[in-house]
Coordinates of C-alpha atoms and ligand atoms in Angstrom, one line a residue:
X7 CA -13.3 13.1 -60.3
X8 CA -16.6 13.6 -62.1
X9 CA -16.2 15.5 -65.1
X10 CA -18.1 17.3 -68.1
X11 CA -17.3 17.9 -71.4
X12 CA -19.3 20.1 -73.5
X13 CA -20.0 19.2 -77.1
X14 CA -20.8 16.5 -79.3
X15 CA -17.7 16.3 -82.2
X16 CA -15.2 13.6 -82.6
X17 CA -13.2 16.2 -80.6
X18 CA -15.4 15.8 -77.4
X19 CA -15.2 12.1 -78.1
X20 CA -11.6 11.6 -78.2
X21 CA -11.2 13.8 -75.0
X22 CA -14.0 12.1 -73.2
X23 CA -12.7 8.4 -74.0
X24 CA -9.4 9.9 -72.9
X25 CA -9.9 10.9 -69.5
X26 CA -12.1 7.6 -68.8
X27 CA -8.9 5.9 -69.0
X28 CA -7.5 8.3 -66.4
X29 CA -7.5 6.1 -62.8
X30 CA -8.3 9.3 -61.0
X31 CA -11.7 9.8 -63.1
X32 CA -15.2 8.0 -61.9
X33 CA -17.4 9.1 -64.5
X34 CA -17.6 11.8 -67.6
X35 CA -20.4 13.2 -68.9
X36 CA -20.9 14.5 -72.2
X37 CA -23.2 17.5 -72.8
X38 CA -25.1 16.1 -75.5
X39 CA -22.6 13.6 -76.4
X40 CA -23.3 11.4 -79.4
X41 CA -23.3 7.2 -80.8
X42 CA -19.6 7.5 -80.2
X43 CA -19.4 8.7 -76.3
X44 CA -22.9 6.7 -75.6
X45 CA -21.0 3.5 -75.9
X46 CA -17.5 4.5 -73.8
X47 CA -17.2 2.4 -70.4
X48 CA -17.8 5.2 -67.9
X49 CA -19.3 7.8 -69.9
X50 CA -22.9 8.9 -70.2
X51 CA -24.7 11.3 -72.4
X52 CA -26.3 14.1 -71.2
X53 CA -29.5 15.1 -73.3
X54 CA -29.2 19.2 -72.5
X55 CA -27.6 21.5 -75.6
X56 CA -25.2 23.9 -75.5
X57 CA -27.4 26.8 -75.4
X58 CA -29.4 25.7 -72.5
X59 CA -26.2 27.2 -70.2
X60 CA -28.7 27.4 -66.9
X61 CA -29.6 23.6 -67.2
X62 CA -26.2 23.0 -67.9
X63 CA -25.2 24.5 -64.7
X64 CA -28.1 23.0 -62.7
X65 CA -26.4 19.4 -64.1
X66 CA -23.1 20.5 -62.6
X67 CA -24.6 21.3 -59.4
X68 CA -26.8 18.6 -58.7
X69 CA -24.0 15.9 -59.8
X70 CA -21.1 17.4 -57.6
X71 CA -19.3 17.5 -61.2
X72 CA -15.3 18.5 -60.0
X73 CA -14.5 19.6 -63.8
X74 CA -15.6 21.3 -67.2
X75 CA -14.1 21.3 -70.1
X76 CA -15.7 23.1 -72.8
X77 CA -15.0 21.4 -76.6
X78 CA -16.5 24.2 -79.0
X79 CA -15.5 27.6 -79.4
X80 CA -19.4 29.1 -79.2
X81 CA -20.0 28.5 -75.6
X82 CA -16.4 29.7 -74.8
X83 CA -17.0 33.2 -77.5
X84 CA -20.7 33.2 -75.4
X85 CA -19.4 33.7 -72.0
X86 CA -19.9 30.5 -70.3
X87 CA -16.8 30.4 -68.4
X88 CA -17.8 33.5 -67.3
X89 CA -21.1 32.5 -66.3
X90 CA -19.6 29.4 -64.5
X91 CA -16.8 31.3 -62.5
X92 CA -19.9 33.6 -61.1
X93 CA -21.1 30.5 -59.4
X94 CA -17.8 29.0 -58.3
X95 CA -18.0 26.2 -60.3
X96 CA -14.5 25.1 -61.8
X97 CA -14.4 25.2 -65.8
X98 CA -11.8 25.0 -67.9
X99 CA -11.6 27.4 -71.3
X100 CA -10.9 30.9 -71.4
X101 CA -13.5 33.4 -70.2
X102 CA -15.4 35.4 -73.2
X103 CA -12.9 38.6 -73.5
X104 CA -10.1 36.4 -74.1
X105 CA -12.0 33.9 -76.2
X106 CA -12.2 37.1 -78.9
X107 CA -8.8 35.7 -80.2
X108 CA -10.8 33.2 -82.3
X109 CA -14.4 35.3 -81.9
X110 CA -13.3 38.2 -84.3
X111 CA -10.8 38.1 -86.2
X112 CA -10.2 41.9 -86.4
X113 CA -9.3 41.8 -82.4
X114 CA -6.8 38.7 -83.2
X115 CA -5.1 40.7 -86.1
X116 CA -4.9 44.1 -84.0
X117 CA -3.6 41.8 -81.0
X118 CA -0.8 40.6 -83.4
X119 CA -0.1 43.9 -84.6
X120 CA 0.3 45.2 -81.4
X121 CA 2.3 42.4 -80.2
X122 CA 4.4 42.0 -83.2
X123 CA 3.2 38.9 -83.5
X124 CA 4.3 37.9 -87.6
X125 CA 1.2 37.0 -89.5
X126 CA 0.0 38.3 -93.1
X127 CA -0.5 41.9 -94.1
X128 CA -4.2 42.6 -94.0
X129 CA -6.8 45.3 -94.0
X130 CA -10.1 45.9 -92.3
X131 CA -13.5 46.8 -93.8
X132 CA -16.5 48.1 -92.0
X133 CA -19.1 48.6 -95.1
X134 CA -19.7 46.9 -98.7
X135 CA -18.3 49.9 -100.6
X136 CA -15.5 50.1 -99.0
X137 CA -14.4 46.7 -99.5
X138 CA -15.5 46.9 -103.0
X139 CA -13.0 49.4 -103.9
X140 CA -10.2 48.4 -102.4
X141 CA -10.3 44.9 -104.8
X142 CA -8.6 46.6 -107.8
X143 CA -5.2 47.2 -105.6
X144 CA -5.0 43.2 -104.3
X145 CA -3.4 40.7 -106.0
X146 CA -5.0 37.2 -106.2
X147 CA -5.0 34.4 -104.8
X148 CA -6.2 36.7 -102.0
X149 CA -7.8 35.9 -98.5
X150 CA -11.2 37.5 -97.6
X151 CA -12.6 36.4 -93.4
X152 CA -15.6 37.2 -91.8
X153 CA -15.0 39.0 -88.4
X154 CA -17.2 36.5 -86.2
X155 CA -17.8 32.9 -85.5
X156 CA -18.4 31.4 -88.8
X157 CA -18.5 27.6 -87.8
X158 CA -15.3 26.9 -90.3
X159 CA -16.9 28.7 -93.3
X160 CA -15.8 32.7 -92.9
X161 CA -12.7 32.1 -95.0
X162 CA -12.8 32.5 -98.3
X163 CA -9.7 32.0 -100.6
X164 CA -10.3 33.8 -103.8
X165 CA -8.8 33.1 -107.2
X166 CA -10.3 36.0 -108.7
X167 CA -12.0 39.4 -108.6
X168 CA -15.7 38.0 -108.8
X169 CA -14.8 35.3 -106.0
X170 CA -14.0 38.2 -103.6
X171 CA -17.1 40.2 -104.8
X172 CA -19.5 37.3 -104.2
X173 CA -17.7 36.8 -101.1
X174 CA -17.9 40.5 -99.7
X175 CA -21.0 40.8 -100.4
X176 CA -22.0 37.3 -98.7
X177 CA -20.2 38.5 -95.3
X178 CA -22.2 42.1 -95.6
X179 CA -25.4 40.3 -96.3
X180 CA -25.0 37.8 -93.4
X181 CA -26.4 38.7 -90.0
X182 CA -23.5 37.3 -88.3
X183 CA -21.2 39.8 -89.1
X184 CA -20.8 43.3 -90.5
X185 CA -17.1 43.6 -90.6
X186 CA -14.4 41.6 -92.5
X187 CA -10.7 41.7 -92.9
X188 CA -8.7 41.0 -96.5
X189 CA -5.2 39.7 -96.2
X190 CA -2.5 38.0 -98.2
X191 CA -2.4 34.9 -99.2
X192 CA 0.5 33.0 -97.8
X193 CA 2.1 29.9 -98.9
X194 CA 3.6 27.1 -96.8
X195 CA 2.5 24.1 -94.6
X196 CA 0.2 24.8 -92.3
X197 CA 1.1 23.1 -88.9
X198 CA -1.4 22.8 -86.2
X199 CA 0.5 23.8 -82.5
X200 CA -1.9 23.3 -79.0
X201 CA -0.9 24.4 -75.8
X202 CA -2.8 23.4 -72.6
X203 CA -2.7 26.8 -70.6
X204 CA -3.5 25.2 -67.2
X205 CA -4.5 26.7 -64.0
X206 CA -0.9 27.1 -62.8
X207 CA -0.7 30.2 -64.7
X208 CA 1.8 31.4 -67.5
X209 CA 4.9 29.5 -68.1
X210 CA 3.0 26.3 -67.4
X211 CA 2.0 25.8 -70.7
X212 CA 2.0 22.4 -72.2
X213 CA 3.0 21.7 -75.8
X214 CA 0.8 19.2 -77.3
X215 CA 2.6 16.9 -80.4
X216 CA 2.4 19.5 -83.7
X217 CA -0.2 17.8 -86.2
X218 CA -1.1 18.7 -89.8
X219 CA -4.4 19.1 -90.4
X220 CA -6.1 19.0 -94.1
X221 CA -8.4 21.5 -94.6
X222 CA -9.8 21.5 -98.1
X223 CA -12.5 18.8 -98.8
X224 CA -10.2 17.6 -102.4
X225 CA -7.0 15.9 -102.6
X226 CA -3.8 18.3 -103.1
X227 CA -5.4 21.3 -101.2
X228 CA -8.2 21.8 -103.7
X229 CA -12.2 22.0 -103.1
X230 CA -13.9 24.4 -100.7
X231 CA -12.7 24.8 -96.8
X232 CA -13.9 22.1 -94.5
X233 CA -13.8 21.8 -90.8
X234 CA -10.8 19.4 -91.1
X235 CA -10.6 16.0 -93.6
X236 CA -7.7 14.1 -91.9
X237 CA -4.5 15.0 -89.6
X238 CA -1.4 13.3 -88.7
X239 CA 1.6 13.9 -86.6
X240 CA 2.9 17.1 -88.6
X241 CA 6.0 15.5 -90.9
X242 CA 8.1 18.5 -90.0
X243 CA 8.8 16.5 -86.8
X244 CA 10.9 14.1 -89.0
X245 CA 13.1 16.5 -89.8
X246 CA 16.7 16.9 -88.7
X247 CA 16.6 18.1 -84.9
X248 CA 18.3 21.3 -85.5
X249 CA 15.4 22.1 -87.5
X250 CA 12.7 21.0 -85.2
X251 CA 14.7 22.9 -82.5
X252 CA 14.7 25.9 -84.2
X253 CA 11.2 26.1 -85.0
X254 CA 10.2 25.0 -81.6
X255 CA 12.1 28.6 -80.2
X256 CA 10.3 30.4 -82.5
X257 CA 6.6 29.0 -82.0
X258 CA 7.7 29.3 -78.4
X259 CA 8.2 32.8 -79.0
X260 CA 5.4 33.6 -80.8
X261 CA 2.9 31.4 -77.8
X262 CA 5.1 33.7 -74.8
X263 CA 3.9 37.1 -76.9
X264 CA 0.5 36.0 -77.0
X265 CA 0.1 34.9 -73.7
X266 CA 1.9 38.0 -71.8
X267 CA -0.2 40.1 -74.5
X268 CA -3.3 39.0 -73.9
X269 CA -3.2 38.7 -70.0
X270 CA -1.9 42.4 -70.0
X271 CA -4.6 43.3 -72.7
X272 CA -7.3 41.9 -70.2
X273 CA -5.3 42.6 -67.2
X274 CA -8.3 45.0 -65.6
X275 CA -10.6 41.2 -66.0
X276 CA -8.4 40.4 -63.2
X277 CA -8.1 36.6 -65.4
X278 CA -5.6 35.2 -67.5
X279 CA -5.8 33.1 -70.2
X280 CA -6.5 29.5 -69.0
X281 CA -7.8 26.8 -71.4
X282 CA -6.6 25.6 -74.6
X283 CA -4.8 27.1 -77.1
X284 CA -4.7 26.5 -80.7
X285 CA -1.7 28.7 -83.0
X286 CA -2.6 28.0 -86.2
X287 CA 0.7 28.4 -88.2
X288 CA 1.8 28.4 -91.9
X289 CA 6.0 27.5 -92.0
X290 CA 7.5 28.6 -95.6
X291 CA 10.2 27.2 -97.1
X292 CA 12.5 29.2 -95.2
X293 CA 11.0 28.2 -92.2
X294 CA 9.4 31.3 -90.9
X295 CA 6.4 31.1 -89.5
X296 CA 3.4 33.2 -89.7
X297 CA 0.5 32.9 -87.5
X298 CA -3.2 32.4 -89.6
X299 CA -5.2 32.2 -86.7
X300 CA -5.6 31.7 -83.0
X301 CA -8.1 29.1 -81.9
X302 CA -9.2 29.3 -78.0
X303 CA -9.9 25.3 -78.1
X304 CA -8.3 22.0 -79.6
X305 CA -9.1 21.2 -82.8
X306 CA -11.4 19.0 -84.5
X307 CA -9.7 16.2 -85.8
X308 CA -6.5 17.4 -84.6
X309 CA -7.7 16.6 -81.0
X310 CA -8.7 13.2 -81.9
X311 CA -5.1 12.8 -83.4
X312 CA -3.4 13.6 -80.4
X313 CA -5.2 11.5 -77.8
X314 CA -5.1 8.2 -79.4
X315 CA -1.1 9.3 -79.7
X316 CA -1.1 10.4 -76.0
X317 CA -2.8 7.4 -74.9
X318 CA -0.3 5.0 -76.5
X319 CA 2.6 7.2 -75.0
X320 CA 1.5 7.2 -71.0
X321 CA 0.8 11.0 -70.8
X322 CA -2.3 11.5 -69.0
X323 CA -4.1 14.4 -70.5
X324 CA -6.0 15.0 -67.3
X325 CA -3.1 15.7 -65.5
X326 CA -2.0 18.3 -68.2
X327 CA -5.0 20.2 -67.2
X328 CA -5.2 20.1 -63.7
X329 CA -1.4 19.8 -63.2
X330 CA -1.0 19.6 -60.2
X331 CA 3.0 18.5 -60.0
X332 CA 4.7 19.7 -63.1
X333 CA 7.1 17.4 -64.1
X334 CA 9.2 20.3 -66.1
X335 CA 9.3 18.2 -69.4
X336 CA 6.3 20.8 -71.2
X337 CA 6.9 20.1 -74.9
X338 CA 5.6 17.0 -76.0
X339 CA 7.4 17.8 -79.8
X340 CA 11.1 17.6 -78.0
X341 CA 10.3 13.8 -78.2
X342 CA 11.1 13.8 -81.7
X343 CA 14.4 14.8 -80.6
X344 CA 14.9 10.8 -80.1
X345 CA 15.7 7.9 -82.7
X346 CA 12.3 5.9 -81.8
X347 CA 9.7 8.4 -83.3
X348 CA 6.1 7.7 -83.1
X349 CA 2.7 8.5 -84.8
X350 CA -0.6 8.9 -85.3
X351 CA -3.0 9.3 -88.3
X352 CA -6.8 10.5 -88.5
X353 CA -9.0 9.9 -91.6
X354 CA -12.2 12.1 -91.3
X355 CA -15.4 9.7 -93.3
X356 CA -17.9 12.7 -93.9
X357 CA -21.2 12.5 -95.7
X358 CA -21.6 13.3 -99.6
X359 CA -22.2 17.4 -99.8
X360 CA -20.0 18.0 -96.9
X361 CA -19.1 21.4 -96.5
X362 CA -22.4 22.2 -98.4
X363 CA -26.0 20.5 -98.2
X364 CA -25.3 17.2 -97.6
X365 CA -26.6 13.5 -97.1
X366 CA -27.7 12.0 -93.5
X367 CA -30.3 9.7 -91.7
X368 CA -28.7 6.7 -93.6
X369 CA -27.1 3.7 -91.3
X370 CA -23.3 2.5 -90.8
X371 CA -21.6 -0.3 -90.6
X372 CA -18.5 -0.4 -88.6
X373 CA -18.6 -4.4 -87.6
X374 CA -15.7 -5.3 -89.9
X375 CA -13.6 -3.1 -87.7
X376 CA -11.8 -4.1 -85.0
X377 CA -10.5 -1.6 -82.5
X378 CA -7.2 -2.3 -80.6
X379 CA -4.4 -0.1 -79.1
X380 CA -3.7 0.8 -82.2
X381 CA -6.6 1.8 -83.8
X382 CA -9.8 3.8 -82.0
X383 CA -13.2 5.2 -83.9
X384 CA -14.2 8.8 -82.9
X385 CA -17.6 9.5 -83.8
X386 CA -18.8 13.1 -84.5
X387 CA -22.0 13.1 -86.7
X388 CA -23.9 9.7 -85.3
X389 CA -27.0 8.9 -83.4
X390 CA -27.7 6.0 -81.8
X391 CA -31.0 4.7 -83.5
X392 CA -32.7 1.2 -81.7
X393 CA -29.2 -0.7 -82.1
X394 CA -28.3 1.1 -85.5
X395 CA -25.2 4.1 -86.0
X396 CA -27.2 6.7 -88.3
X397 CA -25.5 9.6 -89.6
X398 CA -26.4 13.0 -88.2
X399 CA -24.0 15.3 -89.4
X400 CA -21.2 16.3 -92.3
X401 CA -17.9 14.9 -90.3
X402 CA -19.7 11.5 -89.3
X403 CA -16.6 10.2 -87.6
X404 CA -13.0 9.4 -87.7
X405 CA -10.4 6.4 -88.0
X406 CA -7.5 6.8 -85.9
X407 CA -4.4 4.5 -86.0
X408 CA -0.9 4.6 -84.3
X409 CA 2.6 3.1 -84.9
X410 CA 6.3 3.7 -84.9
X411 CA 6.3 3.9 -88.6
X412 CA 4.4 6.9 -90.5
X413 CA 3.3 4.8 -93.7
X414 CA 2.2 1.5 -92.0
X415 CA 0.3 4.0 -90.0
X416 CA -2.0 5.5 -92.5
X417 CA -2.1 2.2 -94.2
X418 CA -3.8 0.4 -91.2
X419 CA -5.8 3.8 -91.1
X420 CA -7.0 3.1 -94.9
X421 CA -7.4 -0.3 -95.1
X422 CA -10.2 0.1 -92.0
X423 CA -11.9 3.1 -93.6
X424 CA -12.4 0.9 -96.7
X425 CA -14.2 -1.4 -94.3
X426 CA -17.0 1.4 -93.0
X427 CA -20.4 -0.2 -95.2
X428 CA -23.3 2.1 -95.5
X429 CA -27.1 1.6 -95.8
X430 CA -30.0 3.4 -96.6
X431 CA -32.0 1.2 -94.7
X432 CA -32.0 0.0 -91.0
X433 CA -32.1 -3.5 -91.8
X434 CA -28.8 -2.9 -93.7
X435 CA -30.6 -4.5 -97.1
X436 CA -29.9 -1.4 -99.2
X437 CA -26.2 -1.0 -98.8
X438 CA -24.7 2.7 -101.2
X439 CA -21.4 3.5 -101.3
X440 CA -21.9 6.8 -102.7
X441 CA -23.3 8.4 -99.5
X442 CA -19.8 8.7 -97.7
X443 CA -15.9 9.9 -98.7
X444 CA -12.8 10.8 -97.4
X445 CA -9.7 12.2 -99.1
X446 CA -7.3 9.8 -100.5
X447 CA -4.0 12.0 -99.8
X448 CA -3.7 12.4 -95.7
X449 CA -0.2 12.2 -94.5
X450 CA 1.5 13.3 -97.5
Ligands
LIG11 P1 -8.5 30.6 -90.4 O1 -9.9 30.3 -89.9 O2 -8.1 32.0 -90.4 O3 -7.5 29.7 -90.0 O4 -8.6 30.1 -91.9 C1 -9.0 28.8 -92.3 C2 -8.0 28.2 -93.3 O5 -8.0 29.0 -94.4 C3 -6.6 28.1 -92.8 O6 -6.4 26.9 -92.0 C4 -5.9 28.0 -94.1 O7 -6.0 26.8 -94.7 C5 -6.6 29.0 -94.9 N1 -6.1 30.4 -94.8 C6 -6.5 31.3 -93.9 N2 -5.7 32.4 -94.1 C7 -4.8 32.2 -95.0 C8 -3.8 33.0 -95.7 N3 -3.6 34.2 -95.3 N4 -3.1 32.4 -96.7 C9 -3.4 31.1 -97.1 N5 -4.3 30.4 -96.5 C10 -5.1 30.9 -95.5
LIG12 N1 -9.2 21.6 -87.6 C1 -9.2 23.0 -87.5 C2 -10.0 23.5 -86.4 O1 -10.4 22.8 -85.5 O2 -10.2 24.7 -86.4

């Protein structure tokens, strides 16, 4: 099979190294790719953007590429499988009405209403005013989202009442979107569950591993929202199995609503949902679950968690898409029912600002690494300049280890970040440690 993957994140990375190893696959191509997926055996960059969907299709075309797989959520909101499926060409994501479950979040909190889907109380505003005047009945800490696409920075946690004015105002006074919703603040540990909806249709869904994923740029949850600092294999799964089993019938619950929700929502599309599936959860300390969000991809680093873990474990991820024989074991986390537990770590190296203005166009070092089963570099924010890595972008890549214990994993995942040397020059003369960091507290 040829396939493409669209995007240029560690995420697109980790899936594209992923399915090189697959026997059945001849060549991936990534749509534009980056320093990471330019140096995979069998994978070649493909110098188009995401925007340009017609040249994207002409590439599909004229390179008799089998698959699509679309990484980022814009394309997917944007209608591309849409676009693709109007030209018989076989793409996998959902089509752009269902993609609204992570394109406004208004529709995804009326769809779990409806539903009765469990997530936090919230309310919708439609004007500044409005919003304004409802702040003297919350209670803080309080949750204020954008409606649309936000690229990880619609979510606002605020402390207090001139947090949640500066942040109303900032939603009404973007362009992007005129609408926001203010919930409840919940508290628990978030938990990270994927599902590969695949094109045999509902009840074929595949349970990826559950993973944690660290979302605030500071140690212990603190500093702004980021797109993701770290993840590991999510430490509930080394709980006792009664516990693990219980929470797996309830996420299992809560993934059947949505699915038999959505496709009768949309049932007039003539489509179901088909693509990935991302339930962003937050378990109390009762162990009820509420749902914060629905994500209509994998995420970014959680994706390039799980395929160095899949890798290591013999499941081929290809064959989770395309299924074509479905072996009937469809919940990766029922592993953890066993003795001999496995895992996988992910330390995100971003560049000094990141979420906010930050540095780029300096030069890495990663020769005092040395990849091995156990341990694989994503890229995410790199060019390839002449011979040299340069930084491009906040999240600049990732270190991912695995092992059959959880500390000596994020140890070997530590003691190889420390090794990453940065330059301000090409000729790595000028070497400055202050132009990279990464948070000290992942797995705990
Ligand atoms: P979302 O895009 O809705 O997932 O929000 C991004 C992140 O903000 C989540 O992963 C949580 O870390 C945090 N968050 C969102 N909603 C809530 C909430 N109601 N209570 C606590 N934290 C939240
Ligand atoms: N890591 C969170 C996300 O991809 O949305």
């Amino acid at each position: 099979m040829k396939i493409l993957i669209l995007g240029q994140g560690g995420r697109e990375h980790a899936i594209a190294w992923k399915l090189s190893r697959s026997e059945i696959v001849s060549q991936v191509y990534v749509c534009p790719g980056n320093a990471g997926t330019f140096h995979e055996d069998k994978v070649t960059n493909v110098d188009i953007t995401l925007d340009q969907q017609k040249k994207i299709i002409d590439f599909v075309k004229s390179n008799q590429v089998d698959l699509t797989i679309v990484g980022p959520e814009a394309p997917l909101v944007d209608g591309i499988v849409n676009k693709f499926r109007d030209k018989g060409l076989k793409i996998f994501g959902p089509s752009r009405e269902f993609a609204e479950l992570e394109g406004s979040k208004v529709f995804s909190k009326k769809f779990m209403s409806r539903n009765g889907i469990p997530t936090a109380n919230y309310r919708e505003f439609n004007n500044l005013e409005d919003a304004m005047s409802h702040l003297n009945q919350i209670k803080y800490p309080s949750v204020i989202k954008a409606d649309g696409l936000a690229a990880g920075k619609g979510v606002v946690i605020c402390n207090e009442e001139q947090e949640a004015i500066e942040a109303i105002k900032k939603i009404f006074s973007s362009e992007h979107s005129q609408k926001l919703i203010m919930e409840d603040f919940l508290v628990g540990q978030e938990l990270s569950a994927i599902y590969v909806c695949n094109f045999n249709g509902p009840s074929f869904e595949t349970s990826l591993p559950w993973t944690k994923d660290y979302k605030s740029r500071d140690e212990y949850n603190s500093g702004p929202n980021t797109g993701g600092m770290g993840a590991i294999i999510h430490p509930i799964l080394d709980e006792h199995k009664n516990t693990i089993f219980k929470l797996h019938i309830e996420i299992e619950k809560i993934l059947t609503k949505t699915i038999i929700g959505i496709n009768e929502q949309l049932k007039n599309t003539n489509m179901r949902y088909l693509g990935f599936l991302y339930l962003g959860l937050m378990i109390d300390q009762n162990n009820d679950i509420k749902v914060l969000e629905y994500n209509c991809r994998m995420g970014d680093p959680e994706t390039q968690n799980l395929m160095i873990y899949l890798e290591n474990m013999n499941i081929d991820f290809l064959n989770l898409i395309i299924d074509k024989k479905h072996d009937g074991n469809s919940d990766c986390n029922l592993d953890y029912m066993n003795e001999k537990k496995h895992y996988s770590c992910t330390l995100v190296l971003a560049a000094s600002g990141y979420p906010n203005a930050y540095k780029k166009d300096f030069y890495i070092d990663l020769s005092d690494i040395n990849e091995s089963e156990n341990l694989k570099i994503f890229h995410a924010g790199t060019a390839m300049e002449d011979d040299r890595i340069k930084s491009v972008g906040g999240r600049i890549l990732t270190i991912n280890t695995f092992g059959s214990d959880r500390q000596k994993c994020i140890n070997l995942a530590y003691e190889n970040i420390k090794k990453i040397r940065t330059y301000t020059d090409k000729e790595f003369r000028n070497e400055d440690n202050e132009l990279t960091f990464f948070r000290e507290d992942i797995g705990r």
